[in-house]
């Protein structure tokens, strides 16, 4: 679970990522920023990903991301314009997962309004509830209940 940031101070909303290679410039920028804590360059990471994608859980991760994104957005926002969707990018924190894995960007700390909301306990509870509901729906369907 992460909080996003952008040079555009008006950027707002939630998005969910799964591990994959991509040519999407914005997705690569977000991944590069989040991956900056590592010593791997984005090109090194893309090469590593190509080698491990054969054993990935991409399809399951996309399904999980879809449920989490839908539930998270519904729990926080009324407007569809703040649903930034499910995206794919080479996030180092998702490398090596042996189960479906997603990275949730739960808002933009660079947006004054979202930063203010993120400081409140109730908003953080809404984020947690949204993620939980998405996980629960995924498991319900995955387990055939």
Short mmCIF file of N, CA and C in Angstrom, two decimals:
data_model
loop_
_atom_site.label_atom_id
_atom_site.label_comp_id
_atom_site.label_asym_id
_atom_site.label_seq_id
_atom_site.Cartn_x
_atom_site.Cartn_y
_atom_site.Cartn_z
N UNK A 1 0.87 -1.17 0.00
CA UNK A 1 0.00 0.00 0.00
C UNK A 1 0.91 1.23 0.00
N UNK A 2 0.75 2.07 -1.00
CA UNK A 2 1.58 3.26 -1.16
C UNK A 2 0.70 4.49 -1.27
N UNK A 3 1.34 5.64 -1.16
CA UNK A 3 0.71 6.92 -1.46
C UNK A 3 1.50 7.51 -2.62
N UNK A 4 0.82 7.96 -3.63
CA UNK A 4 1.42 8.47 -4.84
C UNK A 4 1.84 9.92 -4.67
N UNK A 5 2.64 10.42 -5.61
CA UNK A 5 3.02 11.83 -5.70
C UNK A 5 3.21 12.14 -7.18
N UNK A 6 2.97 13.38 -7.54
CA UNK A 6 3.12 13.77 -8.94
C UNK A 6 3.53 15.23 -9.02
N UNK A 7 4.26 15.60 -10.08
CA UNK A 7 4.60 17.01 -10.28
C UNK A 7 3.35 17.88 -10.43
N UNK A 8 2.29 17.30 -11.03
CA UNK A 8 1.01 17.99 -11.17
C UNK A 8 0.30 17.94 -9.83
N UNK A 9 0.24 19.06 -9.15
CA UNK A 9 -0.36 19.12 -7.81
C UNK A 9 -1.86 18.88 -7.81
N UNK A 10 -2.48 18.85 -9.01
CA UNK A 10 -3.91 18.57 -9.11
C UNK A 10 -4.19 17.09 -9.31
N UNK A 11 -3.15 16.28 -9.52
CA UNK A 11 -3.35 14.84 -9.70
C UNK A 11 -4.04 14.29 -8.47
N UNK A 12 -5.05 13.43 -8.72
CA UNK A 12 -5.87 12.93 -7.62
C UNK A 12 -6.47 11.59 -8.01
N UNK A 13 -6.67 10.73 -7.05
CA UNK A 13 -7.34 9.47 -7.31
C UNK A 13 -6.54 8.27 -6.82
N UNK A 14 -7.10 7.11 -7.12
CA UNK A 14 -6.48 5.84 -6.71
C UNK A 14 -6.22 4.99 -7.94
N UNK A 15 -5.14 4.22 -7.88
CA UNK A 15 -4.79 3.29 -8.94
C UNK A 15 -4.13 2.08 -8.33
N UNK A 16 -4.23 0.97 -9.04
CA UNK A 16 -3.68 -0.29 -8.57
C UNK A 16 -2.79 -0.88 -9.65
N UNK A 17 -1.60 -1.31 -9.26
CA UNK A 17 -0.62 -1.84 -10.20
C UNK A 17 -0.37 -3.32 -9.99
N UNK A 18 -0.05 -3.98 -11.10
CA UNK A 18 0.45 -5.35 -11.07
C UNK A 18 1.82 -5.35 -11.73
N UNK A 19 2.59 -6.37 -11.44
CA UNK A 19 3.94 -6.48 -11.95
C UNK A 19 3.94 -6.92 -13.41
N UNK A 20 4.54 -6.11 -14.27
CA UNK A 20 4.71 -6.48 -15.67
C UNK A 20 5.62 -5.46 -16.31
N UNK A 21 6.17 -5.80 -17.46
CA UNK A 21 6.92 -4.83 -18.24
C UNK A 21 5.91 -3.95 -18.96
N UNK A 22 6.32 -2.72 -19.28
CA UNK A 22 5.40 -1.78 -19.91
C UNK A 22 6.17 -0.74 -20.70
N UNK A 23 5.49 -0.11 -21.62
CA UNK A 23 6.02 1.05 -22.34
C UNK A 23 5.27 2.32 -21.93
N UNK A 24 4.33 2.19 -21.00
CA UNK A 24 3.53 3.32 -20.53
C UNK A 24 4.44 4.27 -19.74
N UNK A 25 4.69 5.45 -20.30
CA UNK A 25 5.64 6.39 -19.70
C UNK A 25 5.24 6.79 -18.28
N UNK A 26 3.95 7.07 -18.06
CA UNK A 26 3.52 7.48 -16.72
C UNK A 26 3.67 6.35 -15.71
N UNK A 27 3.31 5.13 -16.12
CA UNK A 27 3.47 3.98 -15.22
C UNK A 27 4.94 3.76 -14.89
N UNK A 28 5.81 3.93 -15.88
CA UNK A 28 7.25 3.78 -15.63
C UNK A 28 7.77 4.87 -14.69
N UNK A 29 7.24 6.07 -14.81
CA UNK A 29 7.65 7.16 -13.91
C UNK A 29 7.26 6.85 -12.47
N UNK A 30 6.03 6.35 -12.27
CA UNK A 30 5.58 5.99 -10.92
C UNK A 30 6.45 4.86 -10.37
N UNK A 31 6.70 3.84 -11.20
CA UNK A 31 7.54 2.72 -10.76
C UNK A 31 8.95 3.18 -10.46
N UNK A 32 9.51 4.05 -11.29
CA UNK A 32 10.87 4.54 -11.06
C UNK A 32 10.97 5.29 -9.74
N UNK A 33 9.96 6.09 -9.43
CA UNK A 33 9.95 6.82 -8.17
C UNK A 33 9.87 5.85 -6.99
N UNK A 34 8.94 4.89 -7.05
CA UNK A 34 8.80 3.93 -5.96
C UNK A 34 10.00 3.01 -5.85
N UNK A 35 10.64 2.70 -6.97
CA UNK A 35 11.79 1.81 -6.98
C UNK A 35 13.08 2.53 -6.61
N UNK A 36 13.05 3.82 -6.41
CA UNK A 36 14.27 4.59 -6.19
C UNK A 36 15.02 4.15 -4.94
N UNK A 37 14.36 3.45 -4.05
CA UNK A 37 15.03 2.97 -2.85
C UNK A 37 15.95 1.79 -3.15
N UNK A 38 15.85 1.24 -4.36
CA UNK A 38 16.69 0.11 -4.75
C UNK A 38 17.84 0.60 -5.61
N UNK A 39 18.83 -0.24 -5.82
CA UNK A 39 19.97 0.10 -6.64
C UNK A 39 19.79 -0.33 -8.09
N UNK A 40 18.70 -1.00 -8.40
CA UNK A 40 18.45 -1.49 -9.76
C UNK A 40 17.92 -0.36 -10.63
N UNK A 41 18.44 -0.27 -11.84
CA UNK A 41 17.90 0.70 -12.79
C UNK A 41 16.65 0.10 -13.41
N UNK A 42 15.84 0.95 -14.01
CA UNK A 42 14.61 0.46 -14.62
C UNK A 42 14.91 -0.53 -15.74
N UNK A 43 15.96 -0.31 -16.52
CA UNK A 43 16.28 -1.24 -17.60
C UNK A 43 16.72 -2.58 -17.04
N UNK A 44 17.49 -2.58 -15.96
CA UNK A 44 17.87 -3.84 -15.32
C UNK A 44 16.63 -4.57 -14.84
N UNK A 45 15.72 -3.83 -14.24
CA UNK A 45 14.51 -4.43 -13.70
C UNK A 45 13.65 -5.02 -14.82
N UNK A 46 13.54 -4.31 -15.93
CA UNK A 46 12.75 -4.82 -17.06
C UNK A 46 13.35 -6.15 -17.54
N UNK A 47 14.68 -6.24 -17.59
CA UNK A 47 15.34 -7.48 -18.02
C UNK A 47 15.08 -8.63 -17.05
N UNK A 48 15.15 -8.34 -15.76
CA UNK A 48 14.87 -9.34 -14.73
C UNK A 48 13.43 -9.83 -14.88
N UNK A 49 12.52 -8.89 -15.09
CA UNK A 49 11.10 -9.24 -15.21
C UNK A 49 10.83 -10.17 -16.38
N UNK A 50 11.47 -9.91 -17.50
CA UNK A 50 11.26 -10.76 -18.67
C UNK A 50 11.63 -12.21 -18.35
N UNK A 51 12.67 -12.38 -17.53
CA UNK A 51 13.11 -13.73 -17.16
C UNK A 51 12.13 -14.42 -16.21
N UNK A 52 11.49 -13.66 -15.34
CA UNK A 52 10.63 -14.30 -14.33
C UNK A 52 9.15 -14.32 -14.70
N UNK A 53 8.76 -13.63 -15.77
CA UNK A 53 7.35 -13.55 -16.11
C UNK A 53 6.75 -14.91 -16.45
N UNK A 54 7.58 -15.86 -16.86
CA UNK A 54 7.08 -17.19 -17.18
C UNK A 54 6.40 -17.84 -15.96
N UNK A 55 6.85 -17.48 -14.77
CA UNK A 55 6.29 -18.07 -13.55
C UNK A 55 5.41 -17.09 -12.77
N UNK A 56 5.05 -16.01 -13.41
CA UNK A 56 4.31 -14.98 -12.68
C UNK A 56 2.85 -15.37 -12.49
N UNK A 57 2.21 -14.63 -11.68
CA UNK A 57 0.78 -14.78 -11.42
C UNK A 57 0.05 -13.59 -12.02
N UNK A 58 0.43 -13.22 -13.26
CA UNK A 58 -0.11 -12.01 -13.87
C UNK A 58 -1.62 -12.04 -13.99
N UNK A 59 -2.17 -13.11 -14.51
CA UNK A 59 -3.63 -13.17 -14.70
C UNK A 59 -4.37 -13.06 -13.37
N UNK A 60 -3.90 -13.81 -12.38
CA UNK A 60 -4.53 -13.74 -11.06
C UNK A 60 -4.34 -12.37 -10.43
N UNK A 61 -3.16 -11.78 -10.61
CA UNK A 61 -2.90 -10.45 -10.07
C UNK A 61 -3.81 -9.41 -10.72
N UNK A 62 -4.02 -9.53 -12.02
CA UNK A 62 -4.93 -8.60 -12.71
C UNK A 62 -6.35 -8.73 -12.18
N UNK A 63 -6.79 -9.95 -11.92
CA UNK A 63 -8.12 -10.14 -11.35
C UNK A 63 -8.21 -9.52 -9.96
N UNK A 64 -7.21 -9.79 -9.13
CA UNK A 64 -7.18 -9.22 -7.78
C UNK A 64 -7.16 -7.69 -7.86
N UNK A 65 -6.31 -7.15 -8.73
CA UNK A 65 -6.21 -5.69 -8.87
C UNK A 65 -7.55 -5.08 -9.27
N UNK A 66 -8.26 -5.75 -10.15
CA UNK A 66 -9.55 -5.25 -10.60
C UNK A 66 -10.54 -5.15 -9.44
N UNK A 67 -10.61 -6.19 -8.62
CA UNK A 67 -11.52 -6.17 -7.46
C UNK A 67 -11.11 -5.11 -6.45
N UNK A 68 -9.81 -5.04 -6.17
CA UNK A 68 -9.33 -4.06 -5.18
C UNK A 68 -9.57 -2.64 -5.68
N UNK A 69 -9.23 -2.37 -6.94
CA UNK A 69 -9.40 -1.03 -7.50
C UNK A 69 -10.86 -0.60 -7.45
N UNK A 70 -11.74 -1.47 -7.88
CA UNK A 70 -13.17 -1.14 -7.91
C UNK A 70 -13.68 -0.84 -6.50
N UNK A 71 -13.36 -1.69 -5.56
CA UNK A 71 -13.83 -1.52 -4.20
C UNK A 71 -13.21 -0.30 -3.52
N UNK A 72 -11.92 -0.11 -3.73
CA UNK A 72 -11.23 1.03 -3.13
C UNK A 72 -11.81 2.34 -3.64
N UNK A 73 -11.96 2.45 -4.95
CA UNK A 73 -12.52 3.68 -5.53
C UNK A 73 -13.93 3.93 -5.02
N UNK A 74 -14.75 2.90 -5.04
CA UNK A 74 -16.15 3.03 -4.58
C UNK A 74 -16.22 3.48 -3.12
N UNK A 75 -15.29 3.01 -2.32
CA UNK A 75 -15.30 3.31 -0.90
C UNK A 75 -14.83 4.73 -0.58
N UNK A 76 -14.08 5.33 -1.50
CA UNK A 76 -13.49 6.65 -1.22
C UNK A 76 -14.16 7.77 -2.00
N UNK A 77 -14.46 7.56 -3.28
CA UNK A 77 -14.91 8.63 -4.16
C UNK A 77 -16.28 8.39 -4.75
N UNK A 78 -16.96 9.46 -5.03
CA UNK A 78 -18.24 9.39 -5.74
C UNK A 78 -18.01 9.54 -7.25
N UNK A 79 -17.01 10.29 -7.64
CA UNK A 79 -16.76 10.61 -9.05
C UNK A 79 -15.87 9.57 -9.73
N UNK A 80 -16.27 9.14 -10.91
CA UNK A 80 -15.50 8.17 -11.69
C UNK A 80 -14.16 8.74 -12.15
N UNK A 81 -14.04 10.07 -12.20
CA UNK A 81 -12.79 10.64 -12.71
C UNK A 81 -11.60 10.38 -11.78
N UNK A 82 -11.86 9.98 -10.56
CA UNK A 82 -10.76 9.68 -9.63
C UNK A 82 -10.40 8.20 -9.62
N UNK A 83 -11.02 7.43 -10.50
CA UNK A 83 -10.67 6.02 -10.68
C UNK A 83 -9.61 5.97 -11.77
N UNK A 84 -8.35 5.86 -11.37
CA UNK A 84 -7.24 5.89 -12.32
C UNK A 84 -6.94 4.51 -12.90
N UNK A 85 -7.65 3.49 -12.41
CA UNK A 85 -7.61 2.18 -13.03
C UNK A 85 -6.51 1.25 -12.58
N UNK A 86 -6.49 0.10 -13.24
CA UNK A 86 -5.48 -0.93 -13.02
C UNK A 86 -4.42 -0.76 -14.09
N UNK A 87 -3.17 -0.76 -13.67
CA UNK A 87 -2.05 -0.55 -14.59
C UNK A 87 -0.97 -1.60 -14.34
N UNK A 88 -0.06 -1.70 -15.30
CA UNK A 88 1.03 -2.66 -15.19
C UNK A 88 2.35 -1.90 -15.25
N UNK A 89 3.27 -2.25 -14.35
CA UNK A 89 4.58 -1.60 -14.31
C UNK A 89 5.55 -2.49 -13.54
N UNK A 90 6.85 -2.25 -13.75
CA UNK A 90 7.87 -3.08 -13.09
C UNK A 90 8.22 -2.58 -11.68
N UNK A 91 7.34 -2.84 -10.74
CA UNK A 91 7.60 -2.46 -9.35
C UNK A 91 8.46 -3.52 -8.67
N UNK A 92 9.60 -3.11 -8.19
CA UNK A 92 10.54 -4.04 -7.57
C UNK A 92 9.92 -4.74 -6.36
N UNK A 93 9.05 -4.06 -5.62
CA UNK A 93 8.45 -4.66 -4.42
C UNK A 93 7.55 -5.84 -4.74
N UNK A 94 7.14 -5.98 -6.01
CA UNK A 94 6.27 -7.09 -6.40
C UNK A 94 7.06 -8.27 -6.99
N UNK A 95 8.34 -8.06 -7.25
CA UNK A 95 9.16 -9.12 -7.84
C UNK A 95 9.31 -10.28 -6.85
N UNK A 96 9.14 -11.47 -7.34
CA UNK A 96 9.35 -12.67 -6.53
C UNK A 96 8.12 -13.16 -5.80
N UNK A 97 7.01 -12.45 -5.91
CA UNK A 97 5.78 -12.91 -5.24
C UNK A 97 5.35 -14.24 -5.84
N UNK A 98 5.04 -15.18 -5.01
CA UNK A 98 4.61 -16.50 -5.47
C UNK A 98 3.09 -16.65 -5.37
N UNK A 99 2.43 -15.52 -5.29
CA UNK A 99 0.98 -15.46 -5.20
C UNK A 99 0.53 -14.19 -5.91
N UNK A 100 -0.74 -14.06 -6.19
CA UNK A 100 -1.20 -12.80 -6.79
C UNK A 100 -0.78 -11.62 -5.90
N UNK A 101 -0.27 -10.57 -6.52
CA UNK A 101 0.22 -9.42 -5.76
C UNK A 101 -0.10 -8.14 -6.49
N UNK A 102 -0.46 -7.11 -5.74
CA UNK A 102 -0.76 -5.80 -6.30
C UNK A 102 -0.11 -4.72 -5.45
N UNK A 103 0.06 -3.57 -6.06
CA UNK A 103 0.52 -2.39 -5.34
C UNK A 103 -0.58 -1.35 -5.47
N UNK A 104 -1.08 -0.88 -4.35
CA UNK A 104 -2.17 0.09 -4.33
C UNK A 104 -1.59 1.48 -4.08
N UNK A 105 -1.88 2.40 -4.99
CA UNK A 105 -1.56 3.81 -4.79
C UNK A 105 -2.84 4.47 -4.30
N UNK A 106 -2.89 4.75 -3.01
CA UNK A 106 -4.13 5.12 -2.34
C UNK A 106 -4.45 6.61 -2.33
N UNK A 107 -3.79 7.35 -3.17
CA UNK A 107 -4.04 8.78 -3.25
C UNK A 107 -2.74 9.50 -3.57
N UNK A 108 -2.81 10.83 -3.67
CA UNK A 108 -1.64 11.65 -4.00
C UNK A 108 -1.32 12.58 -2.85
N UNK A 109 -0.19 12.35 -2.22
CA UNK A 109 0.25 13.21 -1.13
C UNK A 109 0.62 14.59 -1.67
N UNK A 110 0.89 14.69 -2.97
CA UNK A 110 1.23 15.96 -3.60
C UNK A 110 0.00 16.83 -3.85
N UNK A 111 -1.20 16.26 -3.71
CA UNK A 111 -2.45 17.00 -3.85
C UNK A 111 -2.87 17.47 -2.46
N UNK A 112 -3.03 18.75 -2.29
CA UNK A 112 -3.32 19.31 -0.97
C UNK A 112 -4.56 18.69 -0.34
N UNK A 113 -5.64 18.51 -1.12
CA UNK A 113 -6.88 17.94 -0.57
C UNK A 113 -6.70 16.48 -0.17
N UNK A 114 -6.04 15.70 -1.02
CA UNK A 114 -5.84 14.29 -0.68
C UNK A 114 -4.87 14.14 0.48
N UNK A 115 -3.85 14.98 0.53
CA UNK A 115 -2.91 14.92 1.66
C UNK A 115 -3.64 15.18 2.97
N UNK A 116 -4.54 16.14 2.94
CA UNK A 116 -5.33 16.46 4.14
C UNK A 116 -6.21 15.27 4.53
N UNK A 117 -6.85 14.64 3.53
CA UNK A 117 -7.70 13.47 3.81
C UNK A 117 -6.86 12.32 4.37
N UNK A 118 -5.68 12.10 3.80
CA UNK A 118 -4.83 10.98 4.23
C UNK A 118 -4.39 11.11 5.68
N UNK A 119 -4.41 12.31 6.21
CA UNK A 119 -4.03 12.53 7.61
C UNK A 119 -5.12 12.09 8.58
N UNK A 120 -6.34 11.89 8.07
CA UNK A 120 -7.44 11.54 8.97
C UNK A 120 -7.56 10.03 9.12
N UNK A 121 -7.85 9.63 10.31
CA UNK A 121 -8.03 8.20 10.60
C UNK A 121 -9.18 7.61 9.78
N UNK A 122 -10.27 8.34 9.65
CA UNK A 122 -11.43 7.83 8.92
C UNK A 122 -11.10 7.55 7.45
N UNK A 123 -10.33 8.42 6.83
CA UNK A 123 -9.97 8.20 5.43
C UNK A 123 -9.07 6.97 5.30
N UNK A 124 -8.13 6.82 6.20
CA UNK A 124 -7.26 5.64 6.16
C UNK A 124 -8.07 4.37 6.40
N UNK A 125 -9.10 4.45 7.24
CA UNK A 125 -9.99 3.30 7.44
C UNK A 125 -10.77 2.99 6.16
N UNK A 126 -11.19 4.02 5.43
CA UNK A 126 -11.89 3.81 4.16
C UNK A 126 -10.98 3.10 3.16
N UNK A 127 -9.72 3.49 3.14
CA UNK A 127 -8.75 2.83 2.26
C UNK A 127 -8.64 1.35 2.64
N UNK A 128 -8.44 1.09 3.93
CA UNK A 128 -8.31 -0.29 4.41
C UNK A 128 -9.57 -1.10 4.11
N UNK A 129 -10.73 -0.52 4.35
CA UNK A 129 -11.99 -1.22 4.08
C UNK A 129 -12.14 -1.51 2.59
N UNK A 130 -11.77 -0.56 1.74
CA UNK A 130 -11.86 -0.77 0.31
C UNK A 130 -10.97 -1.90 -0.17
N UNK A 131 -9.74 -1.93 0.33
CA UNK A 131 -8.81 -3.01 -0.03
C UNK A 131 -9.34 -4.34 0.49
N UNK A 132 -9.81 -4.35 1.73
CA UNK A 132 -10.34 -5.57 2.33
C UNK A 132 -11.52 -6.12 1.53
N UNK A 133 -12.45 -5.25 1.15
CA UNK A 133 -13.62 -5.70 0.39
C UNK A 133 -13.20 -6.26 -0.97
N UNK A 134 -12.22 -5.64 -1.61
CA UNK A 134 -11.73 -6.15 -2.88
C UNK A 134 -11.09 -7.52 -2.72
N UNK A 135 -10.29 -7.69 -1.67
CA UNK A 135 -9.68 -8.99 -1.38
C UNK A 135 -10.75 -10.04 -1.10
N UNK A 136 -11.74 -9.65 -0.32
CA UNK A 136 -12.80 -10.60 0.03
C UNK A 136 -13.57 -11.06 -1.21
N UNK A 137 -13.86 -10.13 -2.11
CA UNK A 137 -14.58 -10.48 -3.34
C UNK A 137 -13.73 -11.39 -4.23
N UNK A 138 -12.46 -11.08 -4.34
CA UNK A 138 -11.54 -11.93 -5.12
C UNK A 138 -11.52 -13.34 -4.55
N UNK A 139 -11.37 -13.46 -3.24
CA UNK A 139 -11.31 -14.78 -2.60
C UNK A 139 -12.64 -15.53 -2.74
N UNK A 140 -13.75 -14.81 -2.65
CA UNK A 140 -15.06 -15.42 -2.80
C UNK A 140 -15.17 -16.09 -4.18
N UNK A 141 -14.76 -15.38 -5.20
CA UNK A 141 -14.83 -15.91 -6.55
C UNK A 141 -13.75 -16.98 -6.79
N UNK A 142 -12.55 -16.72 -6.31
CA UNK A 142 -11.44 -17.65 -6.50
C UNK A 142 -11.72 -18.98 -5.81
N UNK A 143 -12.33 -18.92 -4.64
CA UNK A 143 -12.64 -20.14 -3.88
C UNK A 143 -13.97 -20.77 -4.31
N UNK A 144 -14.68 -20.12 -5.22
CA UNK A 144 -15.93 -20.67 -5.71
C UNK A 144 -17.08 -20.61 -4.73
N UNK A 145 -17.05 -19.66 -3.81
CA UNK A 145 -18.13 -19.53 -2.82
C UNK A 145 -19.30 -18.76 -3.39
#
